[in-house]
PDB file of C-alpha atoms in Angstrom:
ATOM      1  CA  MET G1075       6.277  -2.170 -16.827  1.00  0.00           C
ATOM      2  CA  THR G1076       8.385  -4.321 -14.539  1.00  0.00           C
ATOM      3  CA  GLU G1077       7.544  -7.218 -12.256  1.00  0.00           C
ATOM      4  CA  ALA G1078       6.960  -6.156  -8.672  1.00  0.00           C
ATOM      5  CA  THR G1079       8.899  -7.999  -5.985  1.00  0.00           C
ATOM      6  CA  ARG G1080       8.412  -8.483  -2.249  1.00  0.00           C
ATOM      7  CA  ARG G1081       7.809  -5.180  -0.471  1.00  0.00           C
ATOM      8  CA  GLU G1082       9.489  -3.974   2.669  1.00  0.00           C
ATOM      9  CA  PRO G1083       7.094  -3.609   5.636  1.00  0.00           C
ATOM     10  CA  GLY G1084       5.114  -0.380   5.380  1.00  0.00           C
ATOM     11  CA  THR G1085       5.291  -0.223   1.579  1.00  0.00           C
ATOM     12  CA  PRO G1086       1.945  -0.107  -0.270  1.00  0.00           C
ATOM     13  CA  CYS G1087       1.537  -3.499  -1.946  1.00  0.00           C
ATOM     14  CA  TRP G1088      -2.110  -3.680  -3.088  1.00  0.00           C
ATOM     15  CA  VAL G1089      -5.154  -1.485  -3.661  1.00  0.00           C
ATOM     16  CA  SER G1090      -8.757  -2.582  -3.396  1.00  0.00           C
ATOM     17  CA  LEU G1091     -11.962  -0.766  -4.315  1.00  0.00           C
ATOM     18  CA  MET G1092     -15.264  -1.539  -2.613  1.00  0.00           C
ATOM     19  CA  VAL G1093     -18.396  -0.559  -4.576  1.00  0.00           C
ATOM     20  CA  HIS G1094     -22.102  -1.308  -4.886  1.00  0.00           C
ATOM     21  CA  GLY G1095     -22.229  -2.121  -8.603  1.00  0.00           C
ATOM     22  CA  LEU G1096     -19.457  -4.489  -9.647  1.00  0.00           C
ATOM     23  CA  ASP G1097     -20.336  -4.838 -13.342  1.00  0.00           C
ATOM     24  CA  ALA G1098     -20.661  -1.100 -14.021  1.00  0.00           C
ATOM     25  CA  THR G1099     -17.449  -0.410 -12.106  1.00  0.00           C
ATOM     26  CA  ARG G1100     -15.518  -3.005 -14.075  1.00  0.00           C
ATOM     27  CA  GLU G1101     -16.734  -1.406 -17.291  1.00  0.00           C
ATOM     28  CA  PHE G1102     -15.621   2.064 -16.157  1.00  0.00           C
ATOM     29  CA  TYR G1103     -12.094   1.043 -15.153  1.00  0.00           C
ATOM     30  CA  GLY G1104     -11.716  -1.358 -18.042  1.00  0.00           C
ATOM     31  CA  GLU G1105     -12.389   1.473 -20.477  1.00  0.00           C
ATOM     32  CA  LEU G1106     -10.271   4.004 -18.552  1.00  0.00           C
ATOM     33  CA  PHE G1107      -7.186   1.897 -17.800  1.00  0.00           C
ATOM     34  CA  GLY G1108      -7.451  -1.008 -20.209  1.00  0.00           C
ATOM     35  CA  TRP G1109      -7.911  -3.474 -17.372  1.00  0.00           C
ATOM     36  CA  GLU G1110      -9.210  -6.972 -17.932  1.00  0.00           C
ATOM     37  CA  PHE G1111     -10.795  -8.912 -15.087  1.00  0.00           C
ATOM     38  CA  ALA G1112     -10.706 -12.356 -13.544  1.00  0.00           C
ATOM     39  CA  PRO G1113     -12.718 -13.752 -10.605  1.00  0.00           C
ATOM     40  CA  GLY G1114     -11.252 -13.307  -7.159  1.00  0.00           C
ATOM     41  CA  PRO G1115     -11.288 -15.882  -4.331  1.00  0.00           C
ATOM     42  CA  PRO G1116     -14.886 -17.110  -3.779  1.00  0.00           C
ATOM     43  CA  ARG G1117     -14.550 -16.648  -0.017  1.00  0.00           C
ATOM     44  CA  LEU G1118     -14.370 -12.876  -0.591  1.00  0.00           C
ATOM     45  CA  GLY G1119     -17.837 -12.833  -2.144  1.00  0.00           C
ATOM     46  CA  PRO G1120     -18.270 -10.991  -5.451  1.00  0.00           C
ATOM     47  CA  TYR G1121     -14.715  -9.862  -6.180  1.00  0.00           C
ATOM     48  CA  ALA G1122     -12.812  -9.124  -9.386  1.00  0.00           C
ATOM     49  CA  ARG G1123      -9.071  -9.043  -9.931  1.00  0.00           C
ATOM     50  CA  ALA G1124      -8.011  -6.277 -12.311  1.00  0.00           C
ATOM     51  CA  LEU G1125      -5.309  -7.429 -14.725  1.00  0.00           C
ATOM     52  CA  LEU G1126      -2.847  -5.850 -17.149  1.00  0.00           C
ATOM     53  CA  ASP G1127      -1.211  -8.330 -19.517  1.00  0.00           C
ATOM     54  CA  GLY G1128      -2.528 -11.083 -17.268  1.00  0.00           C
ATOM     55  CA  ARG G1129      -0.886  -9.702 -14.114  1.00  0.00           C
ATOM     56  CA  ASP G1130      -2.728  -8.452 -11.023  1.00  0.00           C
ATOM     57  CA  VAL G1131      -2.829  -4.704 -10.454  1.00  0.00           C
ATOM     58  CA  ALA G1132      -5.864  -4.119  -8.167  1.00  0.00           C
ATOM     59  CA  GLY G1133      -9.032  -5.651  -6.762  1.00  0.00           C
ATOM     60  CA  ILE G1134     -12.700  -4.630  -6.821  1.00  0.00           C
ATOM     61  CA  GLY G1135     -15.197  -6.006  -4.304  1.00  0.00           C
ATOM     62  CA  VAL G1136     -18.828  -5.404  -3.405  1.00  0.00           C
ATOM     63  CA  LEU G1137     -20.017  -3.506  -0.331  1.00  0.00           C
ATOM     64  CA  PRO G1138     -22.642  -5.176   1.868  1.00  0.00           C
ATOM     65  CA  ALA G1139     -26.183  -4.510   0.683  1.00  0.00           C
ATOM     66  CA  GLY G1140     -27.770  -1.606   2.530  1.00  0.00           C
ATOM     67  CA  SER G1141     -24.489  -0.494   4.070  1.00  0.00           C
ATOM     68  CA  GLY G1142     -24.841   3.055   2.770  1.00  0.00           C
ATOM     69  CA  LEU G1143     -21.065   3.347   2.602  1.00  0.00           C
ATOM     70  CA  PRO G1144     -19.523   5.219  -0.320  1.00  0.00           C
ATOM     71  CA  GLY G1145     -17.171   3.511  -2.729  1.00  0.00           C
ATOM     72  CA  ALA G1146     -13.511   4.060  -1.839  1.00  0.00           C
ATOM     73  CA  TRP G1147     -10.036   2.902  -2.787  1.00  0.00           C
ATOM     74  CA  THR G1148      -8.077   1.367   0.093  1.00  0.00           C
ATOM     75  CA  PRO G1149      -4.291   0.812   0.082  1.00  0.00           C
ATOM     76  CA  TYR G1150      -2.801  -2.250   1.745  1.00  0.00           C
ATOM     77  CA  LEU G1151       0.564  -1.822   3.458  1.00  0.00           C
ATOM     78  CA  ALA G1152       2.988  -4.727   3.503  1.00  0.00           C
ATOM     79  CA  SER G1153       3.860  -6.468   6.758  1.00  0.00           C
ATOM     80  CA  ASP G1154       5.777  -9.514   7.929  1.00  0.00           C
ATOM     81  CA  ASP G1155       3.519  -9.745  11.000  1.00  0.00           C
ATOM     82  CA  ALA G1156      -0.087  -8.662  10.549  1.00  0.00           C
ATOM     83  CA  ASP G1157      -0.967  -9.582  14.147  1.00  0.00           C
ATOM     84  CA  GLY G1158       1.855  -7.452  15.481  1.00  0.00           C
ATOM     85  CA  VAL G1159       0.767  -4.501  13.345  1.00  0.00           C
ATOM     86  CA  ALA G1160      -2.821  -4.850  14.595  1.00  0.00           C
ATOM     87  CA  GLU G1161      -1.603  -4.621  18.178  1.00  0.00           C
ATOM     88  CA  ALA G1162       0.607  -1.641  17.333  1.00  0.00           C
ATOM     89  CA  VAL G1163      -2.361   0.118  15.707  1.00  0.00           C
ATOM     90  CA  ARG G1164      -4.411  -0.258  18.888  1.00  0.00           C
ATOM     91  CA  CYS G1165      -1.555   0.919  21.098  1.00  0.00           C
ATOM     92  CA  ALA G1166      -1.005   3.995  18.922  1.00  0.00           C
ATOM     93  CA  GLY G1167      -4.657   5.080  19.082  1.00  0.00           C
ATOM     94  CA  GLY G1168      -5.990   3.552  15.882  1.00  0.00           C
ATOM     95  CA  THR G1169      -8.820   1.065  15.360  1.00  0.00           C
ATOM     96  CA  VAL G1170      -8.816  -2.490  14.028  1.00  0.00           C
ATOM     97  CA  ALA G1171     -12.030  -3.044  12.070  1.00  0.00           C
ATOM     98  CA  VAL G1172     -11.409  -6.469  10.497  1.00  0.00           C
ATOM     99  CA  GLY G1173      -8.994  -9.255  11.418  1.00  0.00           C
ATOM    100  CA  PRO G1174      -6.312 -10.256  11.679  1.00  0.00           C
ATOM    101  CA  LEU G1175      -7.577 -13.149   9.568  1.00  0.00           C
ATOM    102  CA  ASP G1176      -6.276 -15.578   6.990  1.00  0.00           C
ATOM    103  CA  ALA G1177      -7.243 -15.153   3.345  1.00  0.00           C
ATOM    104  CA  GLY G1178      -6.780 -18.812   2.550  1.00  0.00           C
ATOM    105  CA  ASP G1179      -3.230 -19.598   1.467  1.00  0.00           C
ATOM    106  CA  THR G1180      -2.721 -16.179  -0.113  1.00  0.00           C
ATOM    107  CA  GLY G1181      -1.858 -14.249   3.044  1.00  0.00           C
ATOM    108  CA  ARG G1182      -3.138 -12.668   6.226  1.00  0.00           C
ATOM    109  CA  LEU G1183      -4.918  -9.320   6.402  1.00  0.00           C
ATOM    110  CA  VAL G1184      -6.115  -6.591   8.730  1.00  0.00           C
ATOM    111  CA  ILE G1185      -8.273  -3.558   7.968  1.00  0.00           C
ATOM    112  CA  CYS G1186      -7.625  -0.606  10.246  1.00  0.00           C
ATOM    113  CA  ALA G1187      -8.300   3.084  10.707  1.00  0.00           C
ATOM    114  CA  ASP G1188      -5.805   5.636  11.959  1.00  0.00           C
ATOM    115  CA  PRO G1189      -6.745   8.103  14.742  1.00  0.00           C
ATOM    116  CA  SER G1190      -8.160  10.540  12.161  1.00  0.00           C
ATOM    117  CA  GLY G1191     -10.456   7.841  10.755  1.00  0.00           C
ATOM    118  CA  ALA G1192      -8.616   7.117   7.490  1.00  0.00           C
ATOM    119  CA  VAL G1193      -8.991   3.451   6.516  1.00  0.00           C
ATOM    120  CA  PHE G1194      -6.087   1.308   5.323  1.00  0.00           C
ATOM    121  CA  GLY G1195      -5.303  -2.376   5.030  1.00  0.00           C
ATOM    122  CA  VAL G1196      -2.355  -4.489   6.146  1.00  0.00           C
ATOM    123  CA  TRP G1197      -1.203  -7.451   4.076  1.00  0.00           C
ATOM    124  CA  GLN G1198       1.117 -10.243   5.214  1.00  0.00           C
ATOM    125  CA  ALA G1199       1.877 -12.059   1.980  1.00  0.00           C
ATOM    126  CA  ALA G1200       1.996 -15.816   1.602  1.00  0.00           C
ATOM    127  CA  GLY G1201       0.946 -17.155  -1.799  1.00  0.00           C
ATOM    128  CA  PHE G1202       0.003 -13.694  -3.096  1.00  0.00           C
ATOM    129  CA  ALA G1203       2.442 -10.775  -2.934  1.00  0.00           C
ATOM    130  CA  GLY G1204       0.036  -8.085  -4.166  1.00  0.00           C
ATOM    131  CA  THR G1205       0.247  -5.853  -7.216  1.00  0.00           C
ATOM    132  CA  ALA G1206       2.368  -7.739  -9.719  1.00  0.00           C
ATOM    133  CA  VAL G1207       3.380  -4.790 -11.928  1.00  0.00           C
ATOM    134  CA  ALA G1208       5.519  -1.816 -10.934  1.00  0.00           C
ATOM    135  CA  GLY G1209       4.982   1.252 -13.107  1.00  0.00           C
ATOM    136  CA  GLY G1210       3.331   1.804 -16.456  1.00  0.00           C
ATOM    137  CA  PRO G1211      -0.103   3.095 -17.515  1.00  0.00           C
ATOM    138  CA  GLY G1212      -2.949   1.647 -15.496  1.00  0.00           C
ATOM    139  CA  THR G1213      -0.835   0.701 -12.481  1.00  0.00           C
ATOM    140  CA  PRO G1214      -0.961   2.176  -8.947  1.00  0.00           C
ATOM    141  CA  VAL G1215       2.190   4.252  -8.446  1.00  0.00           C
ATOM    142  CA  TRP G1216       1.612   6.298  -5.271  1.00  0.00           C
ATOM    143  CA  SER G1217      -0.520   6.501  -2.133  1.00  0.00           C
ATOM    144  CA  GLU G1218      -1.259   9.740  -0.283  1.00  0.00           C
ATOM    145  CA  LEU G1219      -3.159  10.341   2.924  1.00  0.00           C
ATOM    146  CA  LEU G1220      -5.266  13.493   3.029  1.00  0.00           C
ATOM    147  CA  THR G1221      -5.867  14.596   6.610  1.00  0.00           C
ATOM    148  CA  TYR G1222      -6.410  17.736   8.664  1.00  0.00           C
ATOM    149  CA  GLU G1223      -2.815  18.070   9.864  1.00  0.00           C
ATOM    150  CA  SER G1224       0.147  15.852   8.982  1.00  0.00           C
ATOM    151  CA  GLU G1225       2.130  15.848  12.232  1.00  0.00           C
ATOM    152  CA  PRO G1226      -0.242  13.992  14.625  1.00  0.00           C
ATOM    153  CA  VAL G1227      -1.191  11.268  12.175  1.00  0.00           C
ATOM    154  CA  GLY G1228       2.390  11.064  10.927  1.00  0.00           C
ATOM    155  CA  LYS G1229       3.449  10.079  14.443  1.00  0.00           C
ATOM    156  CA  PHE G1230       0.891   7.259  14.360  1.00  0.00           C
ATOM    157  CA  TYR G1231       2.246   5.772  11.129  1.00  0.00           C
ATOM    158  CA  ARG G1232       5.832   6.159  12.309  1.00  0.00           C
ATOM    159  CA  ALA G1233       4.994   4.292  15.525  1.00  0.00           C
ATOM    160  CA  VAL G1234       3.181   1.480  13.696  1.00  0.00           C
ATOM    161  CA  PHE G1235       5.390   0.997  10.630  1.00  0.00           C
ATOM    162  CA  GLY G1236       8.663   2.678  11.549  1.00  0.00           C
ATOM    163  CA  TYR G1237       8.480   5.197   8.713  1.00  0.00           C
ATOM    164  CA  GLU G1238      11.119   7.904   8.411  1.00  0.00           C
ATOM    165  CA  PRO G1239       9.103  11.128   7.848  1.00  0.00           C
ATOM    166  CA  GLU G1240      10.598  13.807   5.611  1.00  0.00           C
ATOM    167  CA  PRO G1241       8.918  17.220   5.164  1.00  0.00           C
ATOM    168  CA  ARG G1242       8.475  17.901   1.451  1.00  0.00           C
ATOM    169  CA  GLY G1243       5.935  20.718   1.310  1.00  0.00           C
ATOM    170  CA  ALA G1244       6.699  23.843  -0.694  1.00  0.00           C
ATOM    171  CA  GLY G1245       6.079  27.144   1.088  1.00  0.00           C
ATOM    172  CA  ASP G1246       3.275  26.718   3.602  1.00  0.00           C
ATOM    173  CA  GLU G1247       2.165  23.340   2.234  1.00  0.00           C
ATOM    174  CA  ASP G1248       1.780  20.748   5.000  1.00  0.00           C
ATOM    175  CA  ARG G1249       3.159  17.638   3.311  1.00  0.00           C
ATOM    176  CA  VAL G1250       5.360  14.834   4.623  1.00  0.00           C
ATOM    177  CA  THR G1251       6.877  11.985   2.624  1.00  0.00           C
ATOM    178  CA  LEU G1252       7.110   8.594   4.347  1.00  0.00           C
ATOM    179  CA  LEU G1253      10.356   6.720   3.763  1.00  0.00           C
ATOM    180  CA  VAL G1254      11.136   3.022   4.148  1.00  0.00           C
ATOM    181  CA  ALA G1255      14.863   2.247   4.211  1.00  0.00           C
ATOM    182  CA  GLY G1256      15.476   5.716   2.774  1.00  0.00           C
ATOM    183  CA  ARG G1257      13.062   5.245  -0.145  1.00  0.00           C
ATOM    184  CA  PRO G1258       9.845   7.305  -0.556  1.00  0.00           C
ATOM    185  CA  VAL G1259       6.768   5.053  -0.454  1.00  0.00           C
ATOM    186  CA  ALA G1260       3.803   7.306   0.428  1.00  0.00           C
ATOM    187  CA  SER G1261       2.919  10.782   1.635  1.00  0.00           C
ATOM    188  CA  VAL G1262       0.723  12.553   4.169  1.00  0.00           C
ATOM    189  CA  ARG G1263      -0.797  15.914   3.260  1.00  0.00           C
ATOM    190  CA  GLY G1264      -2.528  18.151   5.772  1.00  0.00           C
ATOM    191  CA  VAL G1265      -5.201  20.240   4.075  1.00  0.00           C
ATOM    192  CA  GLY G1266      -6.900  21.778   7.118  1.00  0.00           C
ATOM    193  CA  ARG G1267     -10.430  22.981   6.512  1.00  0.00           C
ATOM    194  CA  ALA G1268     -10.206  21.972   2.868  1.00  0.00           C
ATOM    195  CA  LEU G1269     -10.655  18.352   3.966  1.00  0.00           C
ATOM    196  CA  PRO G1270     -13.973  17.172   2.458  1.00  0.00           C
ATOM    197  CA  ARG G1271     -16.607  17.066   5.198  1.00  0.00           C
ATOM    198  CA  ASP G1272     -18.450  14.202   3.546  1.00  0.00           C
ATOM    199  CA  ARG G1273     -15.332  12.019   3.481  1.00  0.00           C
ATOM    200  CA  GLY G1274     -13.041  13.152   6.276  1.00  0.00           C
ATOM    201  CA  ALA G1275      -9.449  11.920   6.339  1.00  0.00           C
ATOM    202  CA  HIS G1276      -8.794   9.325   3.643  1.00  0.00           C
ATOM    203  CA  TRP G1277      -6.110   7.626   1.607  1.00  0.00           C
ATOM    204  CA  THR G1278      -5.967   8.270  -2.136  1.00  0.00           C
ATOM    205  CA  THR G1279      -4.448   6.073  -4.845  1.00  0.00           C
ATOM    206  CA  TRP G1280      -2.560   7.505  -7.819  1.00  0.00           C
ATOM    207  CA  PHE G1281      -2.660   5.565 -11.100  1.00  0.00           C
ATOM    208  CA  GLU G1282      -0.171   6.223 -13.871  1.00  0.00           C
ATOM    209  CA  VAL G1283      -1.547   7.330 -17.237  1.00  0.00           C
ATOM    210  CA  ALA G1284       0.136   8.559 -20.421  1.00  0.00           C
ATOM    211  CA  ASP G1285      -2.002  11.725 -20.580  1.00  0.00           C
ATOM    212  CA  PRO G1286      -3.782  12.984 -17.424  1.00  0.00           C
ATOM    213  CA  ASP G1287      -5.794  15.558 -19.406  1.00  0.00           C
ATOM    214  CA  ALA G1288      -7.164  12.902 -21.748  1.00  0.00           C
ATOM    215  CA  ALA G1289      -7.769  10.494 -18.852  1.00  0.00           C
ATOM    216  CA  ALA G1290      -9.790  13.132 -16.973  1.00  0.00           C
ATOM    217  CA  ARG G1291     -11.924  13.798 -20.040  1.00  0.00           C
ATOM    218  CA  ARG G1292     -12.439  10.080 -20.591  1.00  0.00           C
ATOM    219  CA  ALA G1293     -13.476   9.590 -16.955  1.00  0.00           C
ATOM    220  CA  GLU G1294     -16.204  12.201 -17.463  1.00  0.00           C
ATOM    221  CA  GLU G1295     -17.349  10.548 -20.692  1.00  0.00           C
ATOM    222  CA  LEU G1296     -17.673   7.267 -18.798  1.00  0.00           C
ATOM    223  CA  GLY G1297     -19.911   8.773 -16.117  1.00  0.00           C
ATOM    224  CA  GLY G1298     -17.320   9.964 -13.598  1.00  0.00           C
ATOM    225  CA  ARG G1299     -16.396  13.543 -12.724  1.00  0.00           C
ATOM    226  CA  VAL G1300     -13.313  15.700 -12.382  1.00  0.00           C
ATOM    227  CA  VAL G1301     -12.635  16.732  -8.777  1.00  0.00           C
ATOM    228  CA  ASP G1302      -9.406  18.674  -9.416  1.00  0.00           C
ATOM    229  CA  ALA G1303      -8.567  19.708 -12.962  1.00  0.00           C
ATOM    230  CA  PRO G1304      -5.270  18.590 -14.527  1.00  0.00           C
ATOM    231  CA  ARG G1305      -2.252  20.541 -13.323  1.00  0.00           C
ATOM    232  CA  ASP G1306       1.494  20.226 -12.898  1.00  0.00           C
ATOM    233  CA  GLY G1307       2.759  19.596  -9.379  1.00  0.00           C
ATOM    234  CA  ALA G1308       5.003  17.514  -7.149  1.00  0.00           C
ATOM    235  CA  GLY G1309       5.308  14.088  -8.729  1.00  0.00           C
ATOM    236  CA  GLY G1310       4.196  15.099 -12.222  1.00  0.00           C
ATOM    237  CA  ARG G1311       1.116  16.265 -14.082  1.00  0.00           C
ATOM    238  CA  ARG G1312      -2.037  14.957 -12.448  1.00  0.00           C
ATOM    239  CA  ALA G1313      -5.791  15.247 -12.062  1.00  0.00           C
ATOM    240  CA  THR G1314      -8.127  13.995  -9.360  1.00  0.00           C
ATOM    241  CA  VAL G1315     -11.293  12.303 -10.558  1.00  0.00           C
ATOM    242  CA  ALA G1316     -14.173  10.265  -9.161  1.00  0.00           C
ATOM    243  CA  ASP G1317     -15.742   7.165 -10.677  1.00  0.00           C
ATOM    244  CA  PRO G1318     -19.543   6.936 -11.178  1.00  0.00           C
ATOM    245  CA  GLU G1319     -20.030   5.787  -7.557  1.00  0.00           C
ATOM    246  CA  GLY G1320     -17.929   8.637  -6.192  1.00  0.00           C
ATOM    247  CA  ALA G1321     -14.691   6.772  -5.371  1.00  0.00           C
ATOM    248  CA  VAL G1322     -11.914   9.347  -5.724  1.00  0.00           C
ATOM    249  CA  PHE G1323      -8.491   8.636  -7.238  1.00  0.00           C
ATOM    250  CA  THR G1324      -5.701  10.484  -9.021  1.00  0.00           C
ATOM    251  CA  VAL G1325      -4.370   9.981 -12.531  1.00  0.00           C
ATOM    252  CA  VAL G1326      -0.757  11.048 -12.972  1.00  0.00           C
ATOM    253  CA  ARG G1327       2.003  11.166 -15.535  1.00  0.00           C
ATOM    254  CA  PRO G1328       5.086  10.869 -13.326  1.00  0.00           C
ATOM    255  CA  GLU G1329       7.930  13.313 -13.845  1.00  0.00           C
ATOM    256  CA  GLY G1330      10.351  12.171 -16.512  1.00  0.00           C
ATOM    257  CA  ARG G1331       7.814   9.984 -18.329  1.00  0.00           C
TER     258      ARG G1331
END
């Protein structure tokens, strides 16, 4: 593991999970990833900071009572100007759901949706830079947007964040990697009619693990389920799983590790 530093605008810098049952969710991820937890800012309501070796890796908050919304992981993309990004989102056909607003002295945030409905956050760091660990088991290492078709939504993210898109799909696969200053930071994958009807377009978070096969089995033992069985693919061996509330994420052993 290495210490994470300031991220260039457009780079994923934090992931947050919103659920209905905070205690049960903490137990699941604590057992799966070895996370410990500390209270988050009181102004955020019930919120837990997930820690590895005392350093922040993710956040878990509580959905409003009676909301009926499913649990979901949301990536936050770094920005030097959250207000400017919010305006760019609107101009490019997206929606601003929350903010821009200050999160005390830690930073300024916006929660948005792209034109396909996929939700993401924007974080302008002040006292809090985001995930404090780069790489290693239990840390978020990749973000991928699953959508119907990559090209239209890719234009949205390029307009808002200035990404350099690079086609990376093999054969007929519709997959684009998003580059910041020439460095891959996220990807967009068009899956057509395979897009889950109950979820629609959505961002997914990939967490590094030493053994994806064992992690998938452990997730099931803890009350989750395997969505896509372990397999080798672009980026390494991985499996897609869901926690007990249905929030979907990927466990991966990156290539070369």
